[in-house]
Coordinates of C-alpha atoms and ligand atoms in Angstrom, one line a residue:
Chain A
M1111 CA 21.4 23.3 7.8
A1112 CA 23.0 26.8 7.6
K1113 CA 26.4 27.9 9.0
E1114 CA 27.9 31.3 9.8
V1115 CA 31.5 32.3 9.6
D1116 CA 33.7 35.4 9.4
I1117 CA 35.7 34.1 6.5
A1118 CA 34.9 31.1 4.1
V1119 CA 37.5 29.7 2.0
V1120 CA 36.9 27.5 -1.2
G1121 CA 39.9 25.3 -1.8
A1122 CA 42.2 23.6 0.7
G1123 CA 45.4 24.0 -1.4
P1124 CA 48.4 25.9 -0.4
A1125 CA 46.5 29.2 -1.2
G1126 CA 43.4 28.5 0.7
L1127 CA 45.2 26.9 3.7
M1128 CA 47.5 29.9 4.1
A1129 CA 44.5 32.3 3.8
A1130 CA 42.7 30.5 6.5
I1131 CA 45.8 30.4 8.8
E1132 CA 46.2 34.2 8.5
G1133 CA 42.6 34.9 8.9
A1134 CA 42.3 32.6 12.0
R1135 CA 45.5 34.0 13.5
A1136 CA 43.8 37.4 13.5
G1137 CA 40.9 36.0 15.5
A1138 CA 38.4 35.2 12.6
K1139 CA 36.1 32.2 12.5
V1140 CA 37.2 30.3 9.5
L1141 CA 35.8 27.6 7.4
V1142 CA 37.6 25.9 4.4
V1143 CA 35.7 23.7 2.1
D1144 CA 37.2 21.2 -0.4
E1145 CA 35.7 18.8 -2.7
N1146 CA 38.5 16.2 -2.3
S1147 CA 38.5 13.8 0.5
S1148 CA 42.0 14.9 1.6
P1149 CA 43.2 18.4 2.0
G1150 CA 46.3 20.0 0.5
G1151 CA 45.4 20.5 -3.1
Q1152 CA 48.3 19.8 -5.4
L1153 CA 50.9 19.9 -2.6
F1154 CA 50.9 16.3 -1.5
K1155 CA 51.9 15.2 -5.0
Q1156 CA 54.9 17.7 -4.9
I1157 CA 57.8 15.6 -3.7
H1158 CA 60.5 18.0 -4.8
K1159 CA 62.3 20.6 -2.7
F1160 CA 61.1 24.1 -3.1
F1161 CA 63.2 27.0 -4.3
G1162 CA 63.6 30.5 -3.2
S1163 CA 64.7 31.8 0.2
R1164 CA 64.1 30.6 3.7
E1165 CA 60.9 32.5 4.1
H1166 CA 59.6 30.6 0.9
R1167 CA 60.2 27.4 2.7
A1168 CA 63.0 26.5 0.2
G1169 CA 64.6 23.1 0.7
I1170 CA 61.4 21.7 2.0
R1171 CA 59.4 19.2 0.0
G1172 CA 55.9 20.0 -1.0
F1173 CA 54.1 17.2 1.0
S1174 CA 55.9 18.2 4.2
I1175 CA 54.8 21.8 3.7
G1176 CA 51.4 20.5 3.2
E1177 CA 51.5 18.7 6.7
E1178 CA 52.8 21.8 8.3
L1179 CA 50.0 24.0 6.9
L1180 CA 47.4 21.5 8.0
D1181 CA 48.8 21.3 11.5
E1182 CA 49.0 25.0 11.9
A1183 CA 45.4 25.5 10.6
Q1184 CA 44.1 22.9 13.0
K1185 CA 46.0 24.4 16.0
L1186 CA 44.3 27.9 15.1
G1187 CA 40.9 26.2 15.1
V1188 CA 40.2 26.5 11.4
E1189 CA 37.3 24.1 10.5
I1190 CA 38.1 22.1 7.2
S1191 CA 35.2 20.4 5.6
L1192 CA 36.2 17.8 3.1
D1193 CA 34.2 16.0 0.4
T1194 CA 32.4 19.3 0.2
I1195 CA 31.9 21.1 -3.2
C1196 CA 30.9 24.7 -3.5
W1197 CA 28.7 24.9 -6.4
G1198 CA 27.5 28.4 -6.3
I1199 CA 27.7 31.8 -4.3
F1200 CA 24.5 33.6 -3.7
P1201 CA 23.8 37.1 -2.4
G1202 CA 24.4 37.4 1.3
P1203 CA 27.0 36.3 0.4
E1204 CA 26.2 32.6 1.0
L1205 CA 28.0 29.6 -0.2
A1206 CA 25.9 26.8 -1.6
L1207 CA 27.6 23.5 -0.4
L1208 CA 27.1 19.8 -1.1
R1209 CA 28.6 17.0 1.0
N1210 CA 27.6 13.4 0.7
D1211 CA 24.6 14.3 -1.2
T1212 CA 23.5 16.7 1.5
D1213 CA 22.9 20.4 0.6
F1214 CA 23.7 23.1 3.0
T1215 CA 24.7 26.7 3.0
C1216 CA 27.2 28.9 4.7
R1217 CA 26.9 32.7 5.2
A1218 CA 30.3 34.5 5.3
E1219 CA 31.3 38.1 5.8
R1220 CA 34.3 37.4 3.5
I1221 CA 34.9 34.8 0.8
I1222 CA 38.2 33.6 -0.5
I1223 CA 38.3 31.6 -3.6
A1224 CA 41.3 29.4 -4.0
T1225 CA 40.2 26.7 -6.4
G1226 CA 43.3 26.2 -8.2
A1227 CA 43.7 25.2 -11.9
S1228 CA 43.2 22.2 -14.1
E1229 CA 45.5 20.7 -16.7
N1230 CA 45.1 21.6 -20.4
A1231 CA 44.6 18.8 -23.0
L1232 CA 46.1 18.6 -26.4
A1233 CA 44.4 17.0 -29.4
F1234 CA 46.1 14.8 -32.0
P1235 CA 45.3 11.6 -33.6
G1236 CA 45.1 8.9 -30.9
W1237 CA 45.0 11.3 -28.0
T1238 CA 41.8 9.7 -26.4
L1239 CA 43.6 6.3 -26.0
P1240 CA 44.1 5.0 -22.6
G1241 CA 47.8 5.8 -21.8
V1242 CA 47.6 9.3 -22.8
M1243 CA 47.0 11.5 -19.7
G1244 CA 47.9 14.7 -17.9
A1245 CA 51.4 15.0 -16.4
G1246 CA 49.6 16.1 -13.2
A1247 CA 47.5 12.9 -13.5
A1248 CA 50.8 10.7 -13.7
Q1249 CA 52.2 12.7 -10.8
T1250 CA 49.1 12.0 -8.6
M1251 CA 49.2 8.3 -9.5
I1252 CA 53.0 7.7 -8.8
N1253 CA 53.3 10.0 -5.7
V1254 CA 50.1 9.8 -4.0
H1255 CA 48.8 6.4 -5.0
R1256 CA 52.1 4.6 -5.6
V1257 CA 51.2 3.1 -9.0
L1258 CA 53.0 3.6 -12.3
P1259 CA 50.4 3.7 -15.0
G1260 CA 52.9 3.0 -17.7
Q1261 CA 56.6 2.0 -18.0
K1262 CA 58.0 3.9 -21.1
V1263 CA 57.0 7.5 -21.3
L1264 CA 56.9 10.4 -23.8
M1265 CA 56.5 13.8 -22.2
V1266 CA 55.1 16.6 -24.1
G1267 CA 56.0 20.0 -22.9
S1268 CA 59.1 21.3 -21.0
G1269 CA 57.7 23.7 -18.6
N1270 CA 58.3 23.1 -14.9
V1271 CA 55.5 20.6 -14.6
G1272 CA 56.8 18.7 -17.6
L1273 CA 60.4 18.7 -16.2
I1274 CA 59.5 17.9 -12.6
V1275 CA 57.0 15.0 -13.4
T1276 CA 59.6 13.6 -15.8
Y1277 CA 62.0 13.4 -12.9
Q1278 CA 59.6 12.0 -10.6
L1279 CA 58.7 9.4 -13.2
L1280 CA 62.4 8.3 -13.3
Q1281 CA 62.4 8.2 -9.4
A1282 CA 59.3 5.9 -9.5
G1283 CA 61.0 3.6 -11.9
A1284 CA 59.7 4.4 -15.3
R1285 CA 61.8 5.1 -18.4
V1286 CA 61.2 8.4 -20.1
A1287 CA 62.1 8.0 -23.7
M1288 CA 62.1 11.8 -24.3
I1289 CA 60.6 15.2 -23.7
V1290 CA 59.3 17.1 -26.8
E1291 CA 58.9 20.9 -26.7
A1292 CA 57.4 22.9 -29.6
M1293 CA 59.0 26.1 -28.7
L1294 CA 62.6 26.9 -29.5
E1295 CA 63.6 26.9 -26.0
I1296 CA 62.9 24.8 -22.8
G1297 CA 60.0 26.5 -20.8
G1298 CA 61.2 25.6 -17.2
Y1299 CA 63.9 26.3 -14.8
G1300 CA 67.5 25.4 -15.9
V1301 CA 68.1 23.4 -12.6
H1302 CA 65.3 21.1 -13.4
A1303 CA 66.3 20.6 -17.1
G1304 CA 69.8 20.0 -16.0
K1305 CA 68.8 17.1 -13.8
I1306 CA 66.9 15.5 -16.6
R1307 CA 69.7 15.8 -19.0
R1308 CA 72.1 14.3 -16.5
A1309 CA 69.7 11.3 -16.1
G1310 CA 70.0 10.7 -19.8
V1311 CA 66.7 11.9 -21.0
P1312 CA 66.8 13.9 -24.1
I1313 CA 64.9 17.2 -24.4
R1314 CA 64.0 18.0 -28.1
T1315 CA 63.0 21.5 -28.6
R1316 CA 61.1 22.4 -31.9
H1317 CA 59.5 19.0 -31.9
T1318 CA 56.0 17.9 -31.3
I1319 CA 53.9 14.7 -30.9
I1320 CA 52.1 14.0 -34.2
S1321 CA 50.0 11.0 -33.1
C1322 CA 50.0 7.9 -31.0
Q1323 CA 49.0 4.4 -31.9
G1324 CA 47.6 1.3 -30.3
E1325 CA 44.4 -0.8 -30.4
N1326 CA 43.2 -0.6 -26.8
S1327 CA 46.0 1.6 -25.4
V1328 CA 49.1 3.4 -26.4
T1329 CA 51.8 1.2 -27.8
S1330 CA 53.8 3.8 -29.8
A1331 CA 53.9 7.5 -30.4
T1332 CA 55.1 9.4 -33.4
I1333 CA 57.0 12.7 -33.1
G1334 CA 58.3 15.2 -35.6
R1335 CA 60.4 18.3 -36.0
L1336 CA 58.7 21.7 -36.6
D1337 CA 59.7 24.3 -39.1
E1338 CA 59.6 28.1 -38.4
K1339 CA 55.8 28.1 -39.2
G1340 CA 55.2 25.4 -36.8
Q1341 CA 54.5 22.7 -39.4
V1342 CA 56.0 19.3 -39.1
I1343 CA 58.9 18.8 -41.6
S1344 CA 58.1 15.9 -43.7
G1345 CA 60.6 13.0 -43.3
S1346 CA 61.4 14.1 -39.7
E1347 CA 58.9 11.8 -38.3
E1348 CA 60.1 9.3 -35.8
T1349 CA 58.2 6.6 -34.0
L1350 CA 58.9 5.8 -30.3
D1351 CA 58.2 2.6 -28.3
V1352 CA 56.1 4.0 -25.4
D1353 CA 53.1 2.9 -23.6
M1354 CA 52.3 6.3 -22.0
V1355 CA 52.1 9.9 -23.2
C1356 CA 52.0 12.7 -20.7
L1357 CA 50.7 16.1 -21.5
A1358 CA 52.4 19.0 -19.7
V1359 CA 50.9 21.8 -21.9
G1360 CA 49.8 24.3 -19.3
L1361 CA 47.1 24.9 -16.8
T1362 CA 43.8 26.9 -16.9
P1363 CA 42.5 28.7 -13.7
M1364 CA 39.2 27.2 -12.4
A1365 CA 37.4 30.5 -12.1
E1366 CA 33.7 29.1 -12.7
L1367 CA 32.4 30.4 -9.5
L1368 CA 33.8 33.9 -10.3
F1369 CA 32.1 33.7 -13.8
T1370 CA 28.8 33.0 -12.3
L1371 CA 29.2 36.0 -9.9
K1372 CA 29.9 38.2 -13.0
A1373 CA 33.2 39.3 -11.6
D1374 CA 35.5 41.3 -14.0
F1375 CA 37.8 39.2 -16.0
K1376 CA 40.8 39.9 -18.2
Y1377 CA 42.5 37.6 -20.7
V1378 CA 46.1 37.2 -19.7
P1379 CA 47.8 34.4 -21.6
A1380 CA 51.0 34.5 -19.5
L1381 CA 49.0 33.5 -16.4
G1382 CA 46.7 30.8 -18.0
G1383 CA 43.9 32.6 -19.9
Q1384 CA 40.7 34.3 -18.4
L1385 CA 41.5 35.6 -15.0
P1386 CA 39.5 37.5 -12.3
C1387 CA 40.7 41.1 -12.0
H1388 CA 41.8 41.8 -8.4
D1389 CA 43.6 44.6 -6.6
E1390 CA 46.7 44.5 -4.7
D1391 CA 45.0 42.9 -1.7
M1392 CA 43.6 40.1 -3.8
E1393 CA 39.9 41.5 -3.8
T1394 CA 38.0 40.9 -6.9
S1395 CA 35.7 43.4 -8.6
I1396 CA 33.0 42.2 -6.2
E1397 CA 33.3 43.6 -2.7
G1398 CA 34.2 41.0 0.0
I1399 CA 35.1 38.4 -2.6
Y1400 CA 38.9 37.7 -2.7
V1401 CA 41.1 35.2 -4.9
A1402 CA 44.4 33.7 -4.2
G1403 CA 46.6 31.0 -5.9
D1404 CA 46.3 29.5 -9.3
V1405 CA 42.7 30.8 -9.8
A1406 CA 44.2 34.2 -9.8
G1407 CA 47.0 33.4 -12.3
V1408 CA 48.8 30.0 -12.7
E1409 CA 52.1 30.2 -11.0
E1410 CA 53.6 27.8 -8.4
A1411 CA 52.9 26.6 -4.9
S1412 CA 55.2 29.4 -3.3
T1413 CA 53.4 32.2 -4.9
A1414 CA 50.1 30.6 -4.1
M1415 CA 50.9 30.4 -0.4
E1416 CA 52.0 34.2 -0.3
E1417 CA 48.9 35.2 -2.2
G1418 CA 46.8 33.2 0.4
C1419 CA 48.6 35.1 3.1
L1420 CA 47.7 38.3 1.6
A1421 CA 44.1 37.6 1.1
G1422 CA 43.8 36.3 4.7
L1423 CA 45.3 39.5 6.1
A1424 CA 43.3 41.7 3.9
C1425 CA 40.2 40.0 5.0
A1426 CA 41.1 40.2 8.7
E1427 CA 41.9 43.9 8.2
S1428 CA 38.5 44.7 6.6
L1429 CA 36.8 42.9 9.1
G1430 CA 38.4 45.1 11.7
L1431 CA 40.3 42.3 13.4
L1432 CA 43.7 43.9 12.5
D1433 CA 44.2 47.6 12.7
S1434 CA 45.3 49.1 9.4
L1435 CA 48.9 49.9 10.7
Q1436 CA 49.6 46.5 11.7
A1437 CA 47.9 45.0 8.6
G1438 CA 49.7 47.4 6.4
A1439 CA 53.1 46.4 7.6
E1440 CA 52.3 42.6 7.4
K1441 CA 51.0 43.0 3.9
Q1442 CA 54.0 44.9 2.8
K1443 CA 56.3 42.0 4.0
V1444 CA 54.3 39.6 2.0
K1445 CA 54.3 41.8 -1.2
K1446 CA 58.1 42.0 -0.9
R1447 CA 58.3 38.2 -0.7
L1448 CA 56.0 38.0 -3.7
Q1449 CA 58.1 40.2 -5.7
A1450 CA 61.2 38.3 -5.0
L1451 CA 59.4 35.3 -6.3
R1452 CA 58.5 37.0 -9.5
S1453 CA 61.9 38.4 -10.3
G1454 CA 64.5 37.0 -12.7
P1455 CA 64.2 35.6 -16.2
F1456 CA 61.4 33.2 -15.3
G1457 CA 59.4 35.5 -12.9
E1458 CA 59.6 39.0 -14.5
H1459 CA 56.8 38.3 -17.2
R1460 CA 54.6 37.0 -14.4
Q1461 CA 55.1 40.3 -12.5
D1462 CA 54.3 42.3 -15.5
A1463 CA 51.2 40.2 -16.2
K1464 CA 50.0 40.5 -12.6
E1465 CA 50.4 44.2 -12.8
I1466 CA 48.0 44.4 -15.7
L1467 CA 45.5 42.4 -13.7
T1468 CA 45.7 44.6 -10.6
R1469 CA 45.5 47.7 -12.6
E1470 CA 42.2 46.5 -14.1
G1471 CA 41.2 45.4 -10.7
L1472 CA 41.5 48.7 -9.2
I1473 CA 39.1 50.4 -11.7
K1474 CA 36.0 49.4 -9.6
Chain B
M1082 CA 52.6 -5.3 -11.4
V1083 CA 53.5 -1.8 -11.5
R1084 CA 53.0 -0.9 -7.7
I1085 CA 55.9 1.4 -6.6
K1086 CA 57.2 -0.6 -3.6
D1087 CA 60.4 1.3 -2.9
H1088 CA 60.8 5.0 -3.6
P1089 CA 64.1 7.1 -3.2
I1090 CA 62.1 10.0 -1.5
L1091 CA 58.9 8.5 -0.3
G1092 CA 60.6 5.3 1.1
A1093 CA 59.0 1.9 1.3
L1094 CA 55.4 1.5 0.5
E1095 CA 53.4 1.4 3.8
E1096 CA 51.5 -1.8 4.7
T1097 CA 47.8 -1.2 4.5
Q1098 CA 44.8 -3.5 4.8
E1099 CA 44.2 -5.4 1.5
I1100 CA 40.7 -5.1 0.2
T1101 CA 39.1 -7.5 -2.6
I1102 CA 37.1 -5.7 -5.3
F1103 CA 35.6 -7.5 -8.4
V1104 CA 36.4 -6.3 -11.8
D1105 CA 34.1 -7.7 -14.3
G1106 CA 33.6 -10.5 -12.0
K1107 CA 37.2 -11.2 -11.3
P1108 CA 38.7 -10.6 -7.9
V1109 CA 41.3 -7.9 -7.8
L1110 CA 43.4 -6.9 -4.6
A1111 CA 43.4 -3.3 -3.7
R1112 CA 45.0 -1.2 -0.9
A1113 CA 42.4 0.3 1.6
G1114 CA 41.8 4.0 0.9
E1115 CA 43.0 4.2 -2.7
P1116 CA 40.7 5.1 -5.6
I1117 CA 39.3 2.3 -7.8
A1118 CA 41.5 3.7 -10.7
S1119 CA 44.8 3.2 -9.1
A1120 CA 43.9 -0.3 -8.1
L1121 CA 43.1 -1.2 -11.7
A1122 CA 46.3 0.6 -12.9
A1123 CA 48.3 -1.5 -10.5
Q1124 CA 46.9 -4.6 -12.3
G1125 CA 47.8 -3.1 -15.7
I1126 CA 44.0 -2.7 -16.6
R1127 CA 43.8 0.4 -18.8
V1128 CA 40.4 0.3 -20.5
F1129 CA 37.7 1.6 -18.2
R1130 CA 34.9 2.1 -20.7
N1131 CA 34.1 2.1 -24.3
T1132 CA 32.4 5.2 -25.8
A1133 CA 28.6 5.1 -26.8
N1134 CA 28.9 5.9 -30.6
R1135 CA 32.4 4.8 -31.9
K1136 CA 33.0 2.2 -29.2
E1137 CA 36.4 3.7 -28.6
P1138 CA 38.3 2.7 -25.4
R1139 CA 38.8 5.3 -22.6
G1140 CA 40.9 5.3 -19.4
L1141 CA 42.6 7.4 -16.8
F1142 CA 43.2 10.9 -18.0
C1143 CA 43.2 13.7 -15.4
A1144 CA 43.1 11.7 -12.0
I1145 CA 41.5 14.4 -10.2
G1146 CA 37.8 14.0 -10.9
R1147 CA 37.6 16.6 -13.7
C1148 CA 37.4 14.9 -17.1
T1149 CA 35.0 11.9 -16.6
D1150 CA 37.2 9.8 -18.8
C1151 CA 37.5 7.1 -16.1
M1152 CA 33.9 6.4 -15.6
M1153 CA 32.7 2.8 -14.8
T1154 CA 29.8 1.1 -13.5
V1155 CA 30.2 0.6 -9.8
N1156 CA 27.9 -1.6 -7.8
G1157 CA 25.2 -1.4 -10.6
I1158 CA 25.5 2.4 -10.8
P1159 CA 27.0 3.8 -14.2
N1160 CA 29.1 6.9 -14.7
I1161 CA 31.1 6.7 -11.4
R1162 CA 34.5 8.6 -11.6
T1163 CA 36.8 5.9 -10.5
C1164 CA 39.8 8.2 -10.0
I1165 CA 38.2 9.8 -7.0
T1166 CA 35.9 6.9 -5.7
P1167 CA 37.7 4.9 -3.0
V1168 CA 37.6 1.0 -3.1
R1169 CA 35.3 -0.8 -0.7
E1170 CA 35.3 -4.4 0.2
G1171 CA 33.5 -6.6 -2.2
M1172 CA 32.8 -3.8 -4.7
Q1173 CA 31.6 -4.7 -8.1
V1174 CA 33.3 -2.6 -10.8
E1175 CA 32.4 -3.1 -14.5
T1176 CA 33.9 -2.0 -17.7
Q1177 CA 31.2 0.5 -18.9
D1178 CA 29.6 0.2 -22.4
G1179 CA 28.5 3.6 -23.7
L1180 CA 26.4 5.5 -21.1
G1181 CA 25.9 2.3 -19.1
R1182 CA 22.8 0.8 -17.7
W1183 CA 21.3 1.0 -14.2
L1184 CA 21.2 -2.4 -12.5
N1185 CA 17.4 -2.3 -12.1
D1186 CA 16.7 -0.7 -15.5
G1187 CA 14.6 -3.7 -16.9
Ligands
LIG719 C1 48.0 18.1 -11.3 C2 48.9 19.4 -11.0 C3 50.2 19.2 -10.7 C4 51.0 20.3 -10.3 N1 52.3 20.0 -9.9 C5 53.1 21.0 -9.6 C6 54.5 20.8 -9.2 O1 54.9 19.7 -9.2 N2 55.2 21.9 -8.8 C7 54.7 23.1 -8.8 O2 55.4 24.1 -8.3 N3 53.5 23.4 -9.2 C8 52.7 22.4 -9.6 N4 51.4 22.7 -9.9 C9 51.0 24.0 -10.0 C10 50.0 24.2 -8.7 O3 49.0 24.7 -9.3 C11 50.6 25.0 -7.5 O4 51.9 24.4 -7.1 C12 49.7 25.1 -6.3 O5 49.3 23.8 -5.9 C13 48.5 26.0 -6.5 O6 47.9 26.2 -5.3 P1 46.4 26.5 -5.1 O7 46.1 26.5 -3.7 O8 46.1 27.7 -5.9 O9 45.4 25.4 -5.9 P2 45.4 23.8 -5.6 O10 46.6 23.3 -4.9 O11 45.1 23.2 -6.9 O12 44.1 23.6 -4.7 C14 42.8 23.9 -5.0 C15 41.8 23.1 -4.2 O13 40.5 23.7 -4.4 C16 39.6 22.6 -4.4 N5 38.5 23.0 -5.3 C17 38.4 23.4 -6.4 N6 37.2 23.8 -6.8 C18 36.3 23.7 -5.8 C19 35.0 23.9 -5.3 N7 34.1 24.3 -6.3 N8 34.6 23.3 -4.2 C20 35.4 22.8 -3.3 N9 36.7 22.8 -3.6 C21 37.2 23.1 -4.7 C22 40.5 21.4 -5.2 O14 39.8 20.2 -4.8 C23 41.7 21.6 -4.6 O15 42.0 20.8 -3.5 C24 50.4 21.5 -10.4 C25 49.1 21.7 -10.7 C26 48.3 20.8 -11.1 C27 46.8 21.1 -11.4
LIG720 S1 40.4 10.6 -14.9 FE1 39.4 12.6 -15.2 S2 37.6 12.3 -13.8 FE2 38.8 10.5 -13.4

C-alpha cells in the first residue's frame, strides 16, 4: 500500500498538529502519523493553564488546547493515522510506516518531523527499583490514566516539569515530601515555585538524591547537601520516608529520523543536546524536510505550536499554495509571537541558543 | 487502591466498562481502554518483571513506551510493553522472569 500527500507530518503533538492545520488551511493534502493510539502528544497530560498572551492561548489548559487543535485539523480534512510508527525516511522522499504489523509507505512533497522529546534518566544506587520514574511518567499516570503510582514522593529537579508535576501530584492526592535541586537556584518559573511553596512543599537547592532503598520497590530515599564542587557534604545526609522518586532532570530531543538522514546537527545544551540545524522557516539542511517543536530544541508547548505553525506556512509557501507576500506576512506574525515567548529571564537564553542553530542552518 | 476518583480540575472519574484481566492467575479489575500498567498500579502492583542476570525487580519508568522497563508476558508472548498495551477482557498477564519464554517454547 503506498500513499501520496503534499505534506506528511511525523508526530501528532502540539507542533505536528499546528503544522498540519496551517498546511491544510492553505489547501495542502496532509497526513499526520503518530505511534500513539491517541493524538495530542504531551498535551493531554498538561492540566495547567498556559502562560503568555491571548495569542498564545494563555489561561487555557493543555488538554483543552489539544481538543481544539484536533477539532480544527479534522475540520480541515487532515488525515491522522494513529498507531503508526515512522521508522525511516527514504529517497523520494518516502516515509516508511508500520501500523498493526502492516508495512506501508507514503510519498510526500514535504515532510515535517515533530517527534518531540523523551525524558532523561539519572543513575544513583537504587535508581532501577520500581517506584523510581520519570516525572512525565507520573504525570501521564495521574492525569491521563487517573492512577497514583505512589503516595509519598521525592521530586528530583526544579525545572518547570518538576514544579508542574509536583503541583499536579498534590492535586491528585499524593504527598510530596520535598523537591531537591542540585543547582544554586530553582530552575523553573517563579509562579510555579510560589504555588509549591504555598502548598508547603520545601524546595532544597544545592541538594541531590544520593540513593534509594527498598527490597522490591522504593521504601525510602537518601538526599544530601552539595558543596561548591558538587560533592555531597558528609554528615548532611538525610533519609526520607517515600515510596516514589520522580526524575525531572531534562528532556532529550528524539531526532533519530534526522540522524539517519544525515542532516546537519549542532550540540546546544541549552535546548537539550544534539539538535538538527534549521533555518528561520524550520527547514533542515535537507531540502524539503522541516522540523518543529521539542525535536528542534526542548522548550514548551506554546513554542512548539508556533514552530509548527511556521513550518506549515513555509511548506505551503514552497509548494506554491501561498504567494510569498501573503506567506511572508503570516510568518512574520508567528516569528513575533515566538520572540515574545523567548524573552525575559527564562526565555532569552533560548532565543540565543536558537539563533546559533538557525545560523548553522543557513549555511547549506 | 490508588485510583484518583475525584480531581480538582479533571472532576470525577468517568464511569467506564469494567474488564477482568488475570495477573499471575489472579483476577484484577481494569478500566476499558487503559493500559495494563495503570491497571496494575491501581492495585498497588509495582514489580512487573525480574532481570535476567541479577534478578532485580523492574516496573514502570517512562510510561510512554520508550524504555522497556515495564515489559511483561501477555497472553503467552514475552516482552510486551505494558504501559502502551491496552487491557482486553480475559487477558493473561504474567510477571516476567528474565527475557521470558514463549508459550509454545517446549
Ligand atoms: C512526559 C513529558 C511531560 C511534559 N510535560 C510538560 C508540561 O507539563 N508543561 C509543558 O509546558 N511542557 C511539558 N513537556 C514539554 C513538552 O515537550 C511540550 O510541552 C510539547 O508537548 C512539545 O510538543 P511536540 O509536539 O514537540 O512534542 P510531543 O508533544 O512530545 O509530540 C510528539 C509526538 O510524536 C510522536 N512520535 C515520536 N516519534 C515518532 C515516530 N517515529 N513515528 C510516529 N510518531 C512518533 C509521539 O508519539 C508524540 O505523540 C513535557 C514533555 C514530556 C516528554
Ligand atoms: S515504562 Fe517505559 S516502556 Fe513502558
